[in-house]
Short mmCIF file of C-alpha atoms and ligand atoms in Angstrom, two decimals:
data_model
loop_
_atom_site.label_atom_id
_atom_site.label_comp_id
_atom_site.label_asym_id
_atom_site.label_seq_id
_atom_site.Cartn_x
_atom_site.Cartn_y
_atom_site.Cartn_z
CA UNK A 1 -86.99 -235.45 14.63
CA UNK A 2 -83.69 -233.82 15.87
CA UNK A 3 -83.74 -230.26 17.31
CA UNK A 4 -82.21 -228.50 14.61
CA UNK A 5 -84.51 -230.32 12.08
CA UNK A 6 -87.06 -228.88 14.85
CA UNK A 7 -86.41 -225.68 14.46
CA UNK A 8 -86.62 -225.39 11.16
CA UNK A 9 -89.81 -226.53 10.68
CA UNK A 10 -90.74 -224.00 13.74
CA UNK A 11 -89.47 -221.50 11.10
CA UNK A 12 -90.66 -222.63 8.30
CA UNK A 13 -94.58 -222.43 10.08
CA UNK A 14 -94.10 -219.19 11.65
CA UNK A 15 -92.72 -217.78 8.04
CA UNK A 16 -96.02 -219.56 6.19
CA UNK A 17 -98.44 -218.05 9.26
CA UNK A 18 -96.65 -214.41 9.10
CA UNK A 19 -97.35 -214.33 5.15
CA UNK A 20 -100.78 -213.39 5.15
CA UNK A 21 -100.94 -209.39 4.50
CA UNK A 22 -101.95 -209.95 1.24
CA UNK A 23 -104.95 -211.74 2.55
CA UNK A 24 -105.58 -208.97 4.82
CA UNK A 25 -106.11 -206.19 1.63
CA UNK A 26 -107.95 -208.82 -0.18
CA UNK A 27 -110.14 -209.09 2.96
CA UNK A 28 -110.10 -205.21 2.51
CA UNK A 29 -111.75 -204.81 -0.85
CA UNK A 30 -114.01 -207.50 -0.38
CA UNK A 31 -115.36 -205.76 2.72
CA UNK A 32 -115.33 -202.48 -0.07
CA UNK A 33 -116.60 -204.00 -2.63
CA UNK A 34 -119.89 -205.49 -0.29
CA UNK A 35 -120.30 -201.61 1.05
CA UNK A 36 -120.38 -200.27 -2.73
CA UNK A 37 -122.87 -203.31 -3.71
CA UNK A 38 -125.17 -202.63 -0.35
CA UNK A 39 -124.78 -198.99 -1.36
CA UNK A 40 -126.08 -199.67 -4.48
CA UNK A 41 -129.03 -201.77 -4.20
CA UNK A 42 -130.31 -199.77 -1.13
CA UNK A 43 -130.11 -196.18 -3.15
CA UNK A 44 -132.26 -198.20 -6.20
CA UNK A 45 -134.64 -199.01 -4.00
CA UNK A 46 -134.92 -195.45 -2.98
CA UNK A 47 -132.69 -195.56 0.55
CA UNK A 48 -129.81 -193.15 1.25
CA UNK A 49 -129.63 -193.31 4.87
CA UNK A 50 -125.98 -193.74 6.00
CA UNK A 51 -127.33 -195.85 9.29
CA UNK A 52 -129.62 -198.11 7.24
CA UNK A 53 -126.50 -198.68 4.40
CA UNK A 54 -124.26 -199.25 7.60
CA UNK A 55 -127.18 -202.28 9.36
CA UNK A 56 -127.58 -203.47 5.84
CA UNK A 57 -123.54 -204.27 5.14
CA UNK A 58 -123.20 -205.25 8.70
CA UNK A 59 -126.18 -207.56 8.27
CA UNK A 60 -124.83 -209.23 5.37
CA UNK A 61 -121.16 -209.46 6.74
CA UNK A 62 -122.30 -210.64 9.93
CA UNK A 63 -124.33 -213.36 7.90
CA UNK A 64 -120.82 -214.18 5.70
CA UNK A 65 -118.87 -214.60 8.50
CA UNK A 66 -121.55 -217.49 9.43
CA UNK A 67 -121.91 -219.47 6.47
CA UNK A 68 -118.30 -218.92 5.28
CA UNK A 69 -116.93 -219.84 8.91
CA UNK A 70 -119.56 -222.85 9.20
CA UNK A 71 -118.47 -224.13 6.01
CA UNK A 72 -115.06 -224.13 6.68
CA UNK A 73 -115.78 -225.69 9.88
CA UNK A 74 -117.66 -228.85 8.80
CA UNK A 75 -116.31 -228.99 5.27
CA UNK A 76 -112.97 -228.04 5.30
CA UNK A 77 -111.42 -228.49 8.71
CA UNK A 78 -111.26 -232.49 8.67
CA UNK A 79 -110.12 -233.71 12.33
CA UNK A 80 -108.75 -236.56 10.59
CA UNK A 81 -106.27 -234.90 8.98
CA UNK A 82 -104.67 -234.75 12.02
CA UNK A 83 -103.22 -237.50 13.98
CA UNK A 84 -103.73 -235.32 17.45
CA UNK A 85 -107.70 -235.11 16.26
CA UNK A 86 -107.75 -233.06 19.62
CA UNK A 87 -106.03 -229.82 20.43
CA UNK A 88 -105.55 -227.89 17.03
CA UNK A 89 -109.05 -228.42 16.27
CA UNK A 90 -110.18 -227.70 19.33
CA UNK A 91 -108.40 -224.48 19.37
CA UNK A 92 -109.64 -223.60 16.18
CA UNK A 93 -113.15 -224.28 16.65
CA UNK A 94 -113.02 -222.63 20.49
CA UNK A 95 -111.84 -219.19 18.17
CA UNK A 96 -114.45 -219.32 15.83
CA UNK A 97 -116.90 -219.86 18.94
CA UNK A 98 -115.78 -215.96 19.72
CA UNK A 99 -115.45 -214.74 15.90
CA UNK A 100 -119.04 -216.37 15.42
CA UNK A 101 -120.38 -215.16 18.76
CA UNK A 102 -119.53 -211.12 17.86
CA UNK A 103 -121.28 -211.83 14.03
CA UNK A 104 -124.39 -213.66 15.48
CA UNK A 105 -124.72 -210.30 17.49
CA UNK A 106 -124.41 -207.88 14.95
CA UNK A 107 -126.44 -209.82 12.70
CA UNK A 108 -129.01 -210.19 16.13
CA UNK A 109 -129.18 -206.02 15.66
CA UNK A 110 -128.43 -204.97 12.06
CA UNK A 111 -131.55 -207.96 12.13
CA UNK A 112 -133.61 -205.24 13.68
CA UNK A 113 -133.31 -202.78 10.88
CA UNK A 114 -133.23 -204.62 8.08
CA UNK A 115 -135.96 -207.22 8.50
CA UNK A 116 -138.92 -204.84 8.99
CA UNK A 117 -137.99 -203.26 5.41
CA UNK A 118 -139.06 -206.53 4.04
CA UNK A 119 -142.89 -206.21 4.83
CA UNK A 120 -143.36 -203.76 2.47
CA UNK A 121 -142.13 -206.60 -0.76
CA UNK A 122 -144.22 -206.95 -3.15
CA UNK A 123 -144.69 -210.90 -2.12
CA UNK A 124 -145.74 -209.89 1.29
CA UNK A 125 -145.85 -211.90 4.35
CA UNK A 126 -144.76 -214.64 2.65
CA UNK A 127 -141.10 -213.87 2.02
CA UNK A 128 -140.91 -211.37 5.27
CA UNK A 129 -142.33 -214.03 7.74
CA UNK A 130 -140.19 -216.52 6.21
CA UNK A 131 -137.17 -214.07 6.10
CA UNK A 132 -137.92 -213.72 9.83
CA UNK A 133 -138.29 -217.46 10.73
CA UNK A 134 -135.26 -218.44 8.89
CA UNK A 135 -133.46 -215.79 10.88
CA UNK A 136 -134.72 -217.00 14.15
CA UNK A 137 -133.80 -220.26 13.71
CA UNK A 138 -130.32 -219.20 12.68
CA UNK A 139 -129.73 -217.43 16.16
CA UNK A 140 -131.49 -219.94 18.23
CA UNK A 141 -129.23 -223.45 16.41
CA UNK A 142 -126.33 -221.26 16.55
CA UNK A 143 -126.61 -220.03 20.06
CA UNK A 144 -127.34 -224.20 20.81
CA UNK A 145 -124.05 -224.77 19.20
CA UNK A 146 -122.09 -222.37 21.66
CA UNK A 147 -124.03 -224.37 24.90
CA UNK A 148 -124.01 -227.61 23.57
CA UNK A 149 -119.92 -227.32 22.24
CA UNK A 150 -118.30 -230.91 23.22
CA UNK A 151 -115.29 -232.72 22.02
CA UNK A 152 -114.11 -232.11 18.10
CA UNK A 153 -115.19 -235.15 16.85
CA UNK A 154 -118.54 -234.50 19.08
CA UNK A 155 -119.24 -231.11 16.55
CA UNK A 156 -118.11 -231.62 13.26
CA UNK A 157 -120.94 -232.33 10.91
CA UNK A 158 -123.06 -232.89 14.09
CA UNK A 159 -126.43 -232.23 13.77
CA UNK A 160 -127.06 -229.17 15.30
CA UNK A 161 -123.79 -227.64 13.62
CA UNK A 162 -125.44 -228.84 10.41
CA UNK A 163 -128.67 -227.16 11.42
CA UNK A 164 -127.01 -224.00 11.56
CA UNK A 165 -125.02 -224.02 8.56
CA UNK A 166 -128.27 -224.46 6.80
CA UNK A 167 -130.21 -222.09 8.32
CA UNK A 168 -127.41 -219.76 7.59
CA UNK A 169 -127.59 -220.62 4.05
CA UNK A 170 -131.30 -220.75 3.61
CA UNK A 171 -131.21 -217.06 5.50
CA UNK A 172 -129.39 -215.67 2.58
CA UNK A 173 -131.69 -217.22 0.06
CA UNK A 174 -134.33 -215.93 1.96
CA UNK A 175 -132.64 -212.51 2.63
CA UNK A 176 -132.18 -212.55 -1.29
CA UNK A 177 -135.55 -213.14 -2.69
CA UNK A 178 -136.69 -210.19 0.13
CA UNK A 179 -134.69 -207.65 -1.06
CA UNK A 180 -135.46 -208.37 -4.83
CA UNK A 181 -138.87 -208.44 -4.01
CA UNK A 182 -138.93 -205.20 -3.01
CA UNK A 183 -138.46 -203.63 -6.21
CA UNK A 184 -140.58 -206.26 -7.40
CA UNK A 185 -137.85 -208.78 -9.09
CA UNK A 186 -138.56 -211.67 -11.71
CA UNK A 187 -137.11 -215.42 -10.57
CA UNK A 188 -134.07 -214.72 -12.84
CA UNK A 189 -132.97 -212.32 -10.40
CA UNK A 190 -133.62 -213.79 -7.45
CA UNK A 191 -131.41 -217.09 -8.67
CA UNK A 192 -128.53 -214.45 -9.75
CA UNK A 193 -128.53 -212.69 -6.83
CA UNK A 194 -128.49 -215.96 -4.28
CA UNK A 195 -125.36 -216.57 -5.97
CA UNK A 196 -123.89 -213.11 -5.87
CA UNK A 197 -124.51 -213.59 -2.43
CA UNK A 198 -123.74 -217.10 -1.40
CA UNK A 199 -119.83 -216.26 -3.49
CA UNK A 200 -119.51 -212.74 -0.97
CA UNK A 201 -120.58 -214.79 2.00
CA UNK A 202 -118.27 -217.66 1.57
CA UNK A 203 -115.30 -215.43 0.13
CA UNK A 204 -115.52 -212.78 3.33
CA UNK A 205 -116.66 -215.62 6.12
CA UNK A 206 -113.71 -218.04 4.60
CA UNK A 207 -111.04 -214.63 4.49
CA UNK A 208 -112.44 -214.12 7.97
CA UNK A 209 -111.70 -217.76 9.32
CA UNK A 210 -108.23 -217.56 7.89
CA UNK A 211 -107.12 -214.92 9.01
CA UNK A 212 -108.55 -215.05 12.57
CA UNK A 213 -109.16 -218.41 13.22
CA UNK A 214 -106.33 -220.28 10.99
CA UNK A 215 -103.87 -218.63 11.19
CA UNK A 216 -103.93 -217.36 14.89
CA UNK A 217 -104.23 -221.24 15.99
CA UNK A 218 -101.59 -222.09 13.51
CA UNK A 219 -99.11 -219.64 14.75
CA UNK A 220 -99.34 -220.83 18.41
CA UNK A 221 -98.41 -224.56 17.67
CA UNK A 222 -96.80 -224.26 13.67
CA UNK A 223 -95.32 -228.15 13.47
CA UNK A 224 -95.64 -230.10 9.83
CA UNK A 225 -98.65 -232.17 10.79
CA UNK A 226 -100.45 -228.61 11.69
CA UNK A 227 -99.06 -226.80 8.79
CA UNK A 228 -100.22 -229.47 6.55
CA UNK A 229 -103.26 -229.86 7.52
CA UNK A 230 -103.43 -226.30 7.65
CA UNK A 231 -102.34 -226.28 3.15
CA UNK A 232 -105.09 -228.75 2.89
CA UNK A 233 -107.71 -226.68 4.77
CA UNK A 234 -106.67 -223.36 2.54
CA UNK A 235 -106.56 -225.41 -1.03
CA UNK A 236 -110.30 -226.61 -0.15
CA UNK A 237 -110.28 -223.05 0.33
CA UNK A 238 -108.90 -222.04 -2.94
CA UNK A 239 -111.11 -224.39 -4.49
CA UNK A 240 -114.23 -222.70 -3.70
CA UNK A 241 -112.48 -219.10 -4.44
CA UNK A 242 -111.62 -220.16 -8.20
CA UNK A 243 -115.61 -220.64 -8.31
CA UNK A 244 -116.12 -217.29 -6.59
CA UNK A 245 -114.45 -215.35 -9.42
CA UNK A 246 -116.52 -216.45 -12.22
CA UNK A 247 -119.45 -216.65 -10.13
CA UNK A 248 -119.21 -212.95 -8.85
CA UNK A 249 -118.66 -211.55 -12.03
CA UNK A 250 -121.10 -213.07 -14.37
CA UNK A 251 -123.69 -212.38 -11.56
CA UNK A 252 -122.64 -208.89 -11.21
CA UNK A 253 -122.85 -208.00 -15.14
CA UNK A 254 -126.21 -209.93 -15.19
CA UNK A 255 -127.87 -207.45 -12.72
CA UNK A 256 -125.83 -204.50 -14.25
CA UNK A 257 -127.13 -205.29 -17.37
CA UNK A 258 -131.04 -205.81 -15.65
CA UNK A 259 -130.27 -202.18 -14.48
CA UNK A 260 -129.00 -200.39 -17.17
CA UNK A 261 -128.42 -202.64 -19.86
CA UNK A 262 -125.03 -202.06 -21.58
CA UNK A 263 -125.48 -198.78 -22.51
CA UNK A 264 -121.61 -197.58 -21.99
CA UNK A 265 -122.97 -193.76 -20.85
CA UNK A 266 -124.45 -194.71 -18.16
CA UNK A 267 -121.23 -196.53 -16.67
CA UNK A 268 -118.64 -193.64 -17.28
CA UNK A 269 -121.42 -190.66 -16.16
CA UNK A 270 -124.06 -191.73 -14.06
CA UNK A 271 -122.77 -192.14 -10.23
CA UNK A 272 -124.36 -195.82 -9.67
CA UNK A 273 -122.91 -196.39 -12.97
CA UNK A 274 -119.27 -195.94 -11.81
CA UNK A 275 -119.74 -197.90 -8.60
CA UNK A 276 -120.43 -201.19 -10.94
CA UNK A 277 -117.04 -200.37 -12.92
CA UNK A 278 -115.38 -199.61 -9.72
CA UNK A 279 -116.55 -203.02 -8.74
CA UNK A 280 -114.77 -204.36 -11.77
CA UNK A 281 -111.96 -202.81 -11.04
CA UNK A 282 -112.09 -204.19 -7.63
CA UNK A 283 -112.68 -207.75 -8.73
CA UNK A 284 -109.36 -207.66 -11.05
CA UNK A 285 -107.28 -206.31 -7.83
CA UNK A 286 -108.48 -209.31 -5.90
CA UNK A 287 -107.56 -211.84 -8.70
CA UNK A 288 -104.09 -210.39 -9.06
CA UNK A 289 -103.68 -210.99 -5.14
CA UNK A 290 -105.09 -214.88 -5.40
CA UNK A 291 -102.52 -215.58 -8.21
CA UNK A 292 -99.81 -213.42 -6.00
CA UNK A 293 -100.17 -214.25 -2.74
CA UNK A 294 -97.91 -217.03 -1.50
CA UNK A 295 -100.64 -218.53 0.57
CA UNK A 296 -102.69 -219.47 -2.67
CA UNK A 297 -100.36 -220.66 -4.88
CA UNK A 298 -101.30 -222.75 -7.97
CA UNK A 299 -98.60 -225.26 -7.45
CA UNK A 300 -99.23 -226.30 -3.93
CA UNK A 301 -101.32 -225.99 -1.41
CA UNK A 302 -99.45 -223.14 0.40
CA UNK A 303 -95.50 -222.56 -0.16
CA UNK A 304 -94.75 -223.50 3.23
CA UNK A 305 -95.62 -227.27 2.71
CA UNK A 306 -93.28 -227.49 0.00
CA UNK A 307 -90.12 -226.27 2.41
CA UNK A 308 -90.94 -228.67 5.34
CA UNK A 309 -91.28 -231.41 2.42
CA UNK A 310 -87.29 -230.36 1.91
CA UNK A 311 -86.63 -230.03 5.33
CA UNK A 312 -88.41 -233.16 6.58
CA UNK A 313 -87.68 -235.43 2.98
CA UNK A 314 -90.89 -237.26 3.42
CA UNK A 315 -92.85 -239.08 5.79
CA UNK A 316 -93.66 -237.03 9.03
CA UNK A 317 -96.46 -237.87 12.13
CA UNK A 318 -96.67 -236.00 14.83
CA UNK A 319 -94.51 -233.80 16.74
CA UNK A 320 -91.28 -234.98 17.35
C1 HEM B 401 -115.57 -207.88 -5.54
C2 HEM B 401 -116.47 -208.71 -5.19
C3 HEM B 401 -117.92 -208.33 -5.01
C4 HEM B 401 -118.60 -208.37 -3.84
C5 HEM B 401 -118.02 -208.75 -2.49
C6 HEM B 401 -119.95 -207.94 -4.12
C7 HEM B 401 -120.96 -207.85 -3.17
C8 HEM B 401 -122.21 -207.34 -3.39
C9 HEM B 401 -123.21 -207.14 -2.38
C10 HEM B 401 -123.06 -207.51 -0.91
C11 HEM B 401 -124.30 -206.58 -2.97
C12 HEM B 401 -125.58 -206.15 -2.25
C13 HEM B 401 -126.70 -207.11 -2.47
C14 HEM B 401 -127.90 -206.79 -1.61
O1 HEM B 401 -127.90 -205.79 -0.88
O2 HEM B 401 -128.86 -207.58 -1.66
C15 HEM B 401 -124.00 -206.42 -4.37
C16 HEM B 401 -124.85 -205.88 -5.29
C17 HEM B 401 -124.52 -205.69 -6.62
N1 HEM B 401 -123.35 -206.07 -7.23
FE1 HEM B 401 -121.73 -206.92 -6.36
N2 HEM B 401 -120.08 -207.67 -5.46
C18 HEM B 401 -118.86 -207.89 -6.04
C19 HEM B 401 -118.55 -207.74 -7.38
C20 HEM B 401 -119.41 -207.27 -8.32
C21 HEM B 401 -119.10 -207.12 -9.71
C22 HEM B 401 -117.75 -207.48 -10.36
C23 HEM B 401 -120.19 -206.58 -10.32
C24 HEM B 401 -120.44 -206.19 -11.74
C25 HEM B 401 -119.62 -206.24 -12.70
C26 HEM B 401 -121.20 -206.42 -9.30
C27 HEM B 401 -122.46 -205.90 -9.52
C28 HEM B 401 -123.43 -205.71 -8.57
C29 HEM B 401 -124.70 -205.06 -8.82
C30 HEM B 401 -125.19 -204.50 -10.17
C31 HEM B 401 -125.38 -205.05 -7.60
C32 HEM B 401 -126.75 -204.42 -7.33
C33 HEM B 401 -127.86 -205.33 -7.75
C34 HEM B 401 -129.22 -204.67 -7.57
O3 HEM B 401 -129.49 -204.11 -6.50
O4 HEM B 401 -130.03 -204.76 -8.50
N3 HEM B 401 -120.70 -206.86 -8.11
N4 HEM B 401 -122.72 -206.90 -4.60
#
């Protein structure tokens, strides 16, 4: 590849990897939109405490950032995209080291509030001790993956980073079923809430990876082979997002309706009423930014691929 040809495609990656405020807001109200949501369940279950709210979101943040970040790692990060299987990947996985590092801490102490709420549940022991062992074995496979960290191909879908993606998952199941056992939940609630859940946690850990892991990495070394693989990574992305949507809405209006069924006073009067509209709100901002933002197009992966496809007319491997 010549140098002007070169260049271009420097500034055709730098212009894809500076796009991304939109994802920022989005990140925004999705952080919101967990707070209201935390805020919520906590006060029906009789808990105003601004400290307990505050462990409680950080908790299940911390916990998003895991499973959202571990999934991208082992499912949508594929070394072999890449001919240089090494260095971008490496980079990328040495970030989210840090990013997942700072969440396994918070959730380590938000951990310390939270949990002990969960022996009072109606199903006792049973879902607390398992709430606790779950969480346990989160920290100690995650913590195994920071020592144990070798060459790309040596962690992705290893075992132990499998371990920990599961325990990650199965801790939000089991966080779940706690908290809805508190106020003494049926099944059908449980089920609806896991997936309220698992959608937040993969929407804010994948937001999270993006913008501080993807990008970042991408912005150090933008050539085509990285920004490719880089539209590939986000459309697996976008994938799982056009699930989110439905997902987080039908969810939500399921245990809005459990609540307070649809009578339409209680939305426009009552305070905890208005949070679940301003929810809804919330959730039609964030689709308006997926079908805006540039990064998320419908008709490619991310609008940068398409200029380096003009630029480069085809066929490109590897730097030069
Ligand atoms: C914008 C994306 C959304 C996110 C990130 C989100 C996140 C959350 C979170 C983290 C919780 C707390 C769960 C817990 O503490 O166990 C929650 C609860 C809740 N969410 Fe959402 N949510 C979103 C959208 C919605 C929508 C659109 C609705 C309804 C139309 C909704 C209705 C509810 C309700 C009713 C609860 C409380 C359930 C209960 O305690 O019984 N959410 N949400």
């Amino acid at each position: 590849m010549g140098q002007s040809q070169h260049e271009s495609v420097e500034t055709g990656g730098t212009e894809l990897f500076d796009r991304y405020t939109l994802p920022k807001v989005a990140l925004t109200i999705i952080l919101v939109a967990s707070l209201a949501g935390t805020t919520l369940t906590l006060r029906l279950s009789g808990v105003g405490a601004v400290a307990v709210v505050l462990a409680k979101w950080g908790y299940l943040v911390a916990l998003g950032v895991l499973v959202g970040g571990l999934c991208w790692k082992h499912l949508f990060v594929r070394p072999q995209d890449l001919d240089d299987t090494g260095s971008y990947c490496e980079r990328m996985y040495d970030r989210f080291e840090s990013v997942g590092l700072y969440a396994a801490g918070a959730l380590a102490l938000s951990g310390v509030v939270v949990l002990p709420r969960y022996w009072r549940s109606t199903a006792g022991p049973a879902v607390s001790g398992l709430t606790a062992l779950v969480f346990a074995g989160l920290l100690v496979t995650f913590a195994a993956t920071l020592f144990r960290s070798g060459s790309v191909d040596g962690q992705f879908r290893s075992p132990l980073g499998l371990a920990a993606f599961g325990s990650a998952v199965g801790l939000l199941v089991a966080t779940a079923a706690a908290e809805v056992s508190l106020r003494g939940g049926a099944v059908d609630i449980v089920a609806v809430r896991t997936l309220h859940l698992l959608a937040f946690a993969l929407w804010v850990g994948g937001a999270v990876w993006n913008i501080f892991v993807a990008v970042p990495v991408g912005q150090e070394s933008p050539t085509v082979p990285v920004v490719r693989a880089a539209g590939q990574q986000l459309e697996r992305f976008r994938w799982v997002v056009r699930f989110v949507f439905p997902t987080v809405v039908v969810t939500g209006l399921y245990q809005a309706h459990a609540l307070f069924g649809w009578n339409a006073s209680i939305y426009l009067h009552s305070t905890l009423g208005r949070v679940i509209v301003g929810k809804l709100g919330l959730i039609v901002v964030l689709f308006v930014i997926f079908k805006l933002c540039p990064m998320w197009r419908a008709c490619s992966p991310i609008e940068g691929v398409c200029d380096l496809e003009e630029l480069g007319g085809g066929e490109v491997s590897g730097d030069d």
